[in-house]
PDB file of C-alpha atoms in Angstrom:
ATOM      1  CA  UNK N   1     139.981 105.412 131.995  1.00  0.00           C
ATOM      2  CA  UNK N   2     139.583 107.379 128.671  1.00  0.00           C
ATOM      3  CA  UNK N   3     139.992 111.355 128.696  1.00  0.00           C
ATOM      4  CA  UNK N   4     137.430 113.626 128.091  1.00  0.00           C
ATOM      5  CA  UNK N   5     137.630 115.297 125.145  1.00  0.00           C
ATOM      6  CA  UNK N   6     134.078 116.343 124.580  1.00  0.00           C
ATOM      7  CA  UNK N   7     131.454 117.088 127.417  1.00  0.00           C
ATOM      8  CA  UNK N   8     127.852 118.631 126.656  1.00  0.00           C
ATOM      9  CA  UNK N   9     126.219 119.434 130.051  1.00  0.00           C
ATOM     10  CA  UNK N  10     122.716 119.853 129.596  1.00  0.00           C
ATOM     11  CA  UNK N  11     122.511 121.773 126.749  1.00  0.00           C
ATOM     12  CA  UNK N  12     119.082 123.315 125.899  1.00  0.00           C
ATOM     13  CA  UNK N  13     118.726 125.731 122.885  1.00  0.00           C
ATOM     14  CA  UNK N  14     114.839 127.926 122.401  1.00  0.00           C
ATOM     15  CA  UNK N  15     114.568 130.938 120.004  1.00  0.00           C
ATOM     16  CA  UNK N  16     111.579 132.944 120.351  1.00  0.00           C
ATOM     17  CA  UNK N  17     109.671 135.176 117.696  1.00  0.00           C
ATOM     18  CA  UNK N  18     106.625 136.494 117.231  1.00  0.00           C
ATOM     19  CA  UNK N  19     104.350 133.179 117.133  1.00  0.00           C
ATOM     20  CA  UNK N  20     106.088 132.197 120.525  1.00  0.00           C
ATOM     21  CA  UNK N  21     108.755 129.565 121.857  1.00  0.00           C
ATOM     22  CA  UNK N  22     110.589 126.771 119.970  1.00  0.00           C
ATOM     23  CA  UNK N  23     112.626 124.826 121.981  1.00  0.00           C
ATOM     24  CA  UNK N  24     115.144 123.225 119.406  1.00  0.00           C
ATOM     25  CA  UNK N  25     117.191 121.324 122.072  1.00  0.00           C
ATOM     26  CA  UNK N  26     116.099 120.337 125.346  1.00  0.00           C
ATOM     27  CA  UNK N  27     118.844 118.943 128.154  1.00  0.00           C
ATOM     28  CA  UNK N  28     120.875 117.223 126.274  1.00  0.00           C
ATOM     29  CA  UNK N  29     123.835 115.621 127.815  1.00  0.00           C
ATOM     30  CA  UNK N  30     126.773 113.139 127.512  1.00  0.00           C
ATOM     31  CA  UNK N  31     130.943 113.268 126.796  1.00  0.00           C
ATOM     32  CA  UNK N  32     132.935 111.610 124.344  1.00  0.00           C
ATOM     33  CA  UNK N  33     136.805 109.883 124.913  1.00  0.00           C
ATOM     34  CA  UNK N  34     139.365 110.631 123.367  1.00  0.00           C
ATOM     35  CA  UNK N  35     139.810 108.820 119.794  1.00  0.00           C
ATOM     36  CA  UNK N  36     135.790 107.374 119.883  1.00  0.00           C
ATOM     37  CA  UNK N  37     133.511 107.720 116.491  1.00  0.00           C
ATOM     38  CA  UNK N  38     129.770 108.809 117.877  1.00  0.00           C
ATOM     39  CA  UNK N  39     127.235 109.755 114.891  1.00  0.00           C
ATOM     40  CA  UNK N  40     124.388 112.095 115.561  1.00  0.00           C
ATOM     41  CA  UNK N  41     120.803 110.709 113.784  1.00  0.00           C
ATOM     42  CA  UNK N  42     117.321 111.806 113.703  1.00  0.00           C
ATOM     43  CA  UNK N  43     114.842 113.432 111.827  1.00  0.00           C
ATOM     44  CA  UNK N  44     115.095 116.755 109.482  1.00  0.00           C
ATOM     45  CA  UNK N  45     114.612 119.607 112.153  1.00  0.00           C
ATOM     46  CA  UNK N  46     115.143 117.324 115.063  1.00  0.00           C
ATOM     47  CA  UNK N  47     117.982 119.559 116.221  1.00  0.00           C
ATOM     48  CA  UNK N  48     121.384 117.158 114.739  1.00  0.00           C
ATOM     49  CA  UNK N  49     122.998 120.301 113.144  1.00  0.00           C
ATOM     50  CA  UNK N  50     122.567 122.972 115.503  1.00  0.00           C
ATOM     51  CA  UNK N  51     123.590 120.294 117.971  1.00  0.00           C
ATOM     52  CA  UNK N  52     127.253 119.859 115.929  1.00  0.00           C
ATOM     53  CA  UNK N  53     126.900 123.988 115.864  1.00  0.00           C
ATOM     54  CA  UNK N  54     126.881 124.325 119.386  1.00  0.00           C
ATOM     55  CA  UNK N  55     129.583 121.591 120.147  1.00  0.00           C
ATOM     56  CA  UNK N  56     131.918 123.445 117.724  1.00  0.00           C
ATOM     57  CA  UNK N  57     131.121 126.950 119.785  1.00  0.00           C
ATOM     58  CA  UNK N  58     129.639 128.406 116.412  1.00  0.00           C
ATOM     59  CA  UNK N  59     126.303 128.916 118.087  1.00  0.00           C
ATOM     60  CA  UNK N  60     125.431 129.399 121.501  1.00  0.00           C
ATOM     61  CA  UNK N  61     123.284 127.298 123.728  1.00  0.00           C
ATOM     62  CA  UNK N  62     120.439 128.883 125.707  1.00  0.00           C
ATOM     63  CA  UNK N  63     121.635 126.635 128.600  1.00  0.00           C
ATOM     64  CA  UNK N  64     124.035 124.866 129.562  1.00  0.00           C
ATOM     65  CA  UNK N  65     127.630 124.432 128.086  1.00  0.00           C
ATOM     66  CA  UNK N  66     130.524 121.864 126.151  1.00  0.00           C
ATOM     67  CA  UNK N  67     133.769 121.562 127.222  1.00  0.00           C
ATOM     68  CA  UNK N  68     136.085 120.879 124.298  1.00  0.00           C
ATOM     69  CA  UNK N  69     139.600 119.522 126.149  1.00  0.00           C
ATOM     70  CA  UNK N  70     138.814 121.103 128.955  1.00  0.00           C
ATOM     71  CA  UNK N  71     138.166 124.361 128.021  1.00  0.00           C
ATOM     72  CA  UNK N  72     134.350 125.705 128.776  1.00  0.00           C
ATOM     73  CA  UNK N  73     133.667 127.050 125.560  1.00  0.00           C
ATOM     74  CA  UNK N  74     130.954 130.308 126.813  1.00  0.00           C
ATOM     75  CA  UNK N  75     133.199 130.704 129.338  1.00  0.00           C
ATOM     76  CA  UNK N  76     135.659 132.719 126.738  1.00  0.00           C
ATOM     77  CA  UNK N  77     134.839 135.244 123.727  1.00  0.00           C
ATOM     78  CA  UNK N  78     134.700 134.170 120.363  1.00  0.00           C
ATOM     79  CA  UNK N  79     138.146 135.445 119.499  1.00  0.00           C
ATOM     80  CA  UNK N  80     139.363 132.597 122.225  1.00  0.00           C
ATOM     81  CA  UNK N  81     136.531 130.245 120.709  1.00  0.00           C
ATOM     82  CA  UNK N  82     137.885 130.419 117.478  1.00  0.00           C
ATOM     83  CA  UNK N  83     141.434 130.020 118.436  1.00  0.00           C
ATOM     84  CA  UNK N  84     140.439 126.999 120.813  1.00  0.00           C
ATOM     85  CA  UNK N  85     138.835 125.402 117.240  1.00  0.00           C
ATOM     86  CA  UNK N  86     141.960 126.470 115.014  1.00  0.00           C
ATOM     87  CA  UNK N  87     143.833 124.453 117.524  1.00  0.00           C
ATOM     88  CA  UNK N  88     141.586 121.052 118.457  1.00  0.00           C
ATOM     89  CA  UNK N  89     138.775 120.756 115.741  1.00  0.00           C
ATOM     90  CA  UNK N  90     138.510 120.335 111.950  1.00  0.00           C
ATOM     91  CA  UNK N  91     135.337 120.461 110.305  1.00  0.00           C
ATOM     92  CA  UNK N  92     133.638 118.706 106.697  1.00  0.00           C
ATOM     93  CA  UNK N  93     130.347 119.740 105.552  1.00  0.00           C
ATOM     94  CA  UNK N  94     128.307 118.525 103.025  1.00  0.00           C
ATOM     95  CA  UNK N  95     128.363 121.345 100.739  1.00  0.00           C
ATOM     96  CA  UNK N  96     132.251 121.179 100.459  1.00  0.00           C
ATOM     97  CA  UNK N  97     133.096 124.793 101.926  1.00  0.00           C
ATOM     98  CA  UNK N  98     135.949 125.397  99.626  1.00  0.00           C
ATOM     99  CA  UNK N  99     137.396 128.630  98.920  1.00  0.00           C
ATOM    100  CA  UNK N 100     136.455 128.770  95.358  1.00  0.00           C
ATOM    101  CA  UNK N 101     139.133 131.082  94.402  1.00  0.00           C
ATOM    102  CA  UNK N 102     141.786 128.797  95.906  1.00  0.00           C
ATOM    103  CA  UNK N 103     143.472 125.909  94.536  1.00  0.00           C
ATOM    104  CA  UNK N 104     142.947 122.533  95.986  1.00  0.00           C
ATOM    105  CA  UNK N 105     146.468 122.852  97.641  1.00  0.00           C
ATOM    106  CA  UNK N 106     146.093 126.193  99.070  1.00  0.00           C
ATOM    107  CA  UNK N 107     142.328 125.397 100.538  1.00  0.00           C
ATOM    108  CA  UNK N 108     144.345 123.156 102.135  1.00  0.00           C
ATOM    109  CA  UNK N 109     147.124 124.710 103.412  1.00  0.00           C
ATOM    110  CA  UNK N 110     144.785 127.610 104.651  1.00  0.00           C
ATOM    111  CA  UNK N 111     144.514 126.674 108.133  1.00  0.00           C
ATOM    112  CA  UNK N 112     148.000 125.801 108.280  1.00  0.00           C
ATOM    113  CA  UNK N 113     148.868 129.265 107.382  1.00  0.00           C
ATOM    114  CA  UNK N 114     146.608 130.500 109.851  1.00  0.00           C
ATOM    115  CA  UNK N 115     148.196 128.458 112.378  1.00  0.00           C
ATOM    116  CA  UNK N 116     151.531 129.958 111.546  1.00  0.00           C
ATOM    117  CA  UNK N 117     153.083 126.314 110.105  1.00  0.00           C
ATOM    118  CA  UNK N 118     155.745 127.227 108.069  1.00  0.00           C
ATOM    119  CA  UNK N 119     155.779 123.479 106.399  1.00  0.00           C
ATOM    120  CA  UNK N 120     152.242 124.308 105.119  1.00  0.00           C
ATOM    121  CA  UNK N 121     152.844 123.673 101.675  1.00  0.00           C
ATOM    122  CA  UNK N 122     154.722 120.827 102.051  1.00  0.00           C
ATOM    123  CA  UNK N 123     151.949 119.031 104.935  1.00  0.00           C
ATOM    124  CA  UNK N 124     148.779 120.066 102.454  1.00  0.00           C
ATOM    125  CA  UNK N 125     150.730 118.565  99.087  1.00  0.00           C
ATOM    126  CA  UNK N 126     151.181 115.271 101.346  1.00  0.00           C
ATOM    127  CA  UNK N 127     147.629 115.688 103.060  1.00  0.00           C
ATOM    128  CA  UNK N 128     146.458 115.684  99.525  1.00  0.00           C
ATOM    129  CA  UNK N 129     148.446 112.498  98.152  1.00  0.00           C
ATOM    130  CA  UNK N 130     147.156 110.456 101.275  1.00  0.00           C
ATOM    131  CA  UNK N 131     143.383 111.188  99.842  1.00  0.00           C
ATOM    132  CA  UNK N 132     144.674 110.809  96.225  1.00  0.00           C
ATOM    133  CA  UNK N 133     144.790 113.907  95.303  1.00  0.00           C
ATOM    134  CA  UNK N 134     148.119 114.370  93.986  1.00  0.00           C
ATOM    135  CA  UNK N 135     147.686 115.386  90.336  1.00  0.00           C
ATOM    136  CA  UNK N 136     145.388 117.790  91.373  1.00  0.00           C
ATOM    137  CA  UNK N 137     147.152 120.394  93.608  1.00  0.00           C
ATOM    138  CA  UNK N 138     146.572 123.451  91.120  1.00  0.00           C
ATOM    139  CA  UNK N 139     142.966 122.818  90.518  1.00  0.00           C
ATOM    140  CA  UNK N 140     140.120 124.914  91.608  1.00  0.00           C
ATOM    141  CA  UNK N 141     137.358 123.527  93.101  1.00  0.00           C
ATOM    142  CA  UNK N 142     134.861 124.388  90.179  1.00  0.00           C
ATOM    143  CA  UNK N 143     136.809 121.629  87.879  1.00  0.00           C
ATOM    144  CA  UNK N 144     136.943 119.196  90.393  1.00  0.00           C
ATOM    145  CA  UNK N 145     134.196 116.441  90.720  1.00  0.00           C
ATOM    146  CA  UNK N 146     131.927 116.780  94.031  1.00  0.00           C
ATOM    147  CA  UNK N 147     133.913 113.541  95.325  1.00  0.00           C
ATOM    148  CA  UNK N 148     136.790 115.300  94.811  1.00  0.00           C
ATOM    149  CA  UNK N 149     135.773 118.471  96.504  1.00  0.00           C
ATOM    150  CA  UNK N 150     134.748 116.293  99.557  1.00  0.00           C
ATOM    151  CA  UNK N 151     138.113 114.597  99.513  1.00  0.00           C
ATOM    152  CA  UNK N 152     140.171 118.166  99.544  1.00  0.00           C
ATOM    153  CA  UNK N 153     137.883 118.993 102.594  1.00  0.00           C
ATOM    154  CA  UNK N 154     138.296 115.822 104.395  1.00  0.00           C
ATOM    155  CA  UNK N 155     142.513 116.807 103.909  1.00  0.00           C
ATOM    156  CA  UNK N 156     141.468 120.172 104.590  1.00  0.00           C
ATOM    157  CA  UNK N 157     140.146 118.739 107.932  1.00  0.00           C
ATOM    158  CA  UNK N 158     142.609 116.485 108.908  1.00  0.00           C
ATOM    159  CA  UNK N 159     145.481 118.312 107.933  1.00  0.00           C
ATOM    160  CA  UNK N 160     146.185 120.213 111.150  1.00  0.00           C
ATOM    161  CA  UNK N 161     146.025 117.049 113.175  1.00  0.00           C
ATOM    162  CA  UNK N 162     142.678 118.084 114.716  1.00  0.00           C
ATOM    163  CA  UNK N 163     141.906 116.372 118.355  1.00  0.00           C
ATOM    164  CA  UNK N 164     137.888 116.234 117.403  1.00  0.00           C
ATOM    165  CA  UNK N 165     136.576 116.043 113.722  1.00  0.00           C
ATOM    166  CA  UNK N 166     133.401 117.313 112.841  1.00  0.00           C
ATOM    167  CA  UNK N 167     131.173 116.542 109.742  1.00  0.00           C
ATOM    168  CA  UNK N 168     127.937 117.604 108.642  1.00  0.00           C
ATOM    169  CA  UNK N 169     126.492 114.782 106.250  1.00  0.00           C
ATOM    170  CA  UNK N 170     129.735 114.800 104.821  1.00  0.00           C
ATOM    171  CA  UNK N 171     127.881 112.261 102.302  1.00  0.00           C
ATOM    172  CA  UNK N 172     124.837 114.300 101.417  1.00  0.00           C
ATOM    173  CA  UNK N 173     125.441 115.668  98.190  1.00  0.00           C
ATOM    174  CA  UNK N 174     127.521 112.828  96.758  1.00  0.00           C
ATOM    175  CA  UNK N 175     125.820 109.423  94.733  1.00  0.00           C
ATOM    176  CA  UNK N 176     126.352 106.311  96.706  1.00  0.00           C
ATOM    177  CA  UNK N 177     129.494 105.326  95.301  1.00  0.00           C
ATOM    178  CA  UNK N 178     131.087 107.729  95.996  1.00  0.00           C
ATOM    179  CA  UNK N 179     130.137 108.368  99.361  1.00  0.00           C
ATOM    180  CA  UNK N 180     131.256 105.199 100.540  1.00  0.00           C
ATOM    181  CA  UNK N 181     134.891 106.242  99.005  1.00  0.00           C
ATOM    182  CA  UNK N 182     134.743 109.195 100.726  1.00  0.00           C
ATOM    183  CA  UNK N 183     133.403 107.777 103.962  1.00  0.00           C
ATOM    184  CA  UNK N 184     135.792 104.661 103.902  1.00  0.00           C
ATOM    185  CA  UNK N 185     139.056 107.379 103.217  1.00  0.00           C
ATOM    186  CA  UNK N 186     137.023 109.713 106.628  1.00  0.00           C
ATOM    187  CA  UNK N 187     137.294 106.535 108.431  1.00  0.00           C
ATOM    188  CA  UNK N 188     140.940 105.507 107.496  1.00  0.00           C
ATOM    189  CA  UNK N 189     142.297 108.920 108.318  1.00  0.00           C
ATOM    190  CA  UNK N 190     140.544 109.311 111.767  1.00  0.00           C
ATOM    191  CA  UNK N 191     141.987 105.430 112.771  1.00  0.00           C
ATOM    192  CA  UNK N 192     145.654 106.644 111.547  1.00  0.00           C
ATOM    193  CA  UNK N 193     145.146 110.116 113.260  1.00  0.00           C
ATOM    194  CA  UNK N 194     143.321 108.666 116.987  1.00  0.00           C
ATOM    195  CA  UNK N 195     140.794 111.910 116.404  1.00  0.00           C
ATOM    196  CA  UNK N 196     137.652 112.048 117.966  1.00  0.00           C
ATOM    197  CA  UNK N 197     134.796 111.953 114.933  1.00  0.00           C
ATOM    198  CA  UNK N 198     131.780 112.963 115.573  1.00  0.00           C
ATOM    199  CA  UNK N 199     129.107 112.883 112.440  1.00  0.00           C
ATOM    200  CA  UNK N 200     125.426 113.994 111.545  1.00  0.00           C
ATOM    201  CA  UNK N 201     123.869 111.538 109.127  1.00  0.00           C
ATOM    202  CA  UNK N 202     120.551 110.153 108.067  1.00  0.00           C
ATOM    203  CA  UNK N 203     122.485 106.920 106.583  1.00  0.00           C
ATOM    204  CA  UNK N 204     121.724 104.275 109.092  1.00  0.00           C
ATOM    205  CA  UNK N 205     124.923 102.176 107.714  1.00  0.00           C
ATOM    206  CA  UNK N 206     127.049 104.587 108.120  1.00  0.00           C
ATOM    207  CA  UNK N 207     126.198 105.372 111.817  1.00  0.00           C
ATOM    208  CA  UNK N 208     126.667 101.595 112.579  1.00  0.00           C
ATOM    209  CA  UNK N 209     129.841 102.251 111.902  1.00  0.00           C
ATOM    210  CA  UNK N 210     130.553 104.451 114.637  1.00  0.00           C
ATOM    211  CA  UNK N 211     131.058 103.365 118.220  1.00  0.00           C
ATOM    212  CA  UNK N 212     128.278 105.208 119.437  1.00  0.00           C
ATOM    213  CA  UNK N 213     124.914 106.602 118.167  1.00  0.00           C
ATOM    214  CA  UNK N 214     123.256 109.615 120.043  1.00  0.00           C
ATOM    215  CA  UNK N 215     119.592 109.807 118.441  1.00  0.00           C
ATOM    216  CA  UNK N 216     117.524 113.028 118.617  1.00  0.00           C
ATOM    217  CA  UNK N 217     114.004 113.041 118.552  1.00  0.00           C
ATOM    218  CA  UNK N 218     112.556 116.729 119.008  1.00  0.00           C
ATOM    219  CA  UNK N 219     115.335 118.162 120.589  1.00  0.00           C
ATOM    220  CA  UNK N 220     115.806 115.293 123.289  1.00  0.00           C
ATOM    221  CA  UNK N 221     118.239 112.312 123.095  1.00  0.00           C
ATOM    222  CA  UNK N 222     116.328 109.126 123.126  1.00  0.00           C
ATOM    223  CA  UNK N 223     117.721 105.330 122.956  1.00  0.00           C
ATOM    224  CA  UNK N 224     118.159 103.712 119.918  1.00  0.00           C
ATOM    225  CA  UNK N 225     116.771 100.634 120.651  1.00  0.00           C
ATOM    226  CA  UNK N 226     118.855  98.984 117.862  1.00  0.00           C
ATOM    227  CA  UNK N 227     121.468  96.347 118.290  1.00  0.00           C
ATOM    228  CA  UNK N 228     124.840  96.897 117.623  1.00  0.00           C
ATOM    229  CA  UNK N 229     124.996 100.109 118.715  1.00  0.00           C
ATOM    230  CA  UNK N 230     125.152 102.191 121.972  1.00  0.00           C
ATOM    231  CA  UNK N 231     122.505 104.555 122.163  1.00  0.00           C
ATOM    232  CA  UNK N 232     123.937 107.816 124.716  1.00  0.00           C
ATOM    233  CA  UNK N 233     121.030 108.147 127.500  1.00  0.00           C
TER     234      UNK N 233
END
């Protein structure tokens, strides 16, 4: 049987203001195996993101908790939370998150560096070839093309070996062409890696490529209904 590497246990998030209650998730539960692809779909404001917030411990549920390997993740501060993620999960968002101020090959060797690798340099200049990247190890981020950008995060990502990958519409600010390059090389590198990828996107095609689709609908997960792919009840 496959390990565990993910495990949401009915997870509700509310915030509360003035004009009353909004419950943003409601119970949600299910685990993910080690190496499995699972994309997250719904709506705008069904709760996708802040559900891929909470599973990285960079927001807090209201109930309920994720393990990540193991590891109850409100069960420790955030200075454990954050070393827990430095060590297991790499992230890709849609609006790049680059250090603009950074080269291409130091974004990339950043969380090397804060990992205390001393091979950094040499692990982010090969990180970078495998995406293609090669002749552009010196460049900033503001002369690169948004495809590019994504591409230096995806390395940026992968680059530490992660257990679970992460990414936000990692397509969402790219044309179409692109984005399939970019998802294609996201794919590739998870396969040749055996991380577990878990994704929030509105493209249909590219959740059917995942092994399994958990679809929110105002804050609850609700079967897909579609075939071909495994809706998480």
């Amino acid at each position: 049987m496959s390990e565990t590497i993910i495990a949401v246990e009915r997870v509700s998030k509310s915030v509360t203001d003035s004009t009353g209650t909004l419950d943003i998730l409601r119970d949600i539960d299910f685990s993910l195996s080690r190496k499995e692809t699972a994309a997250i779909v719904g709506a705008s404001g069904s709760g996708k993101s802040t559900l891929l917030s909470i599973i990285a411990g960079l927001d807090t549920p209201t109930t309920g908790t994720v393990r990540l390997a193991g590891q109850d993740l409100f069960a420790i501060d955030e200075d454990e939370r954050a070393a827990l993620r430095a060590r297991q999960v790499g992230f890709v968002f849609q609006s790049f998150q680059l250090m603009g101020n950074l080269t291409a090959l130091e974004n990339v060797m950043l969380p090397l560096e804060l990992a205390g690798r001393r091979d950094a340099r040499k692990a982010a200049t090969e990180m970078l070839g495998r995406v293609g990247l090669s002749q552009r190890l010196g460049h900033y981020p503001k002369v690169l093309s948004g495809g590019e950008q994504q591409r230096v995060a995806l390395a940026r990502g992968f680059v530490v070996q992660p257990a679970v990958l992460l990414a936000d519409e990692p397509t969402g600010s790219l044309d179409f062409a692109t984005g399939e390059t970019v998802m294609q090389l996201m794919f590739d590198l998870n396969r040749e890696q055996g991380t577990t990828l878990v994704l929030v996107t509105h493209d249909r095609q590219i959740a059917a490529r995942c092994e399994r689709r958990i679809t929110i609908e105002a804050g609850r997960i609700v079967p897909s209904g579609e075939p071909g792919l495994r809706a998480v009840a």
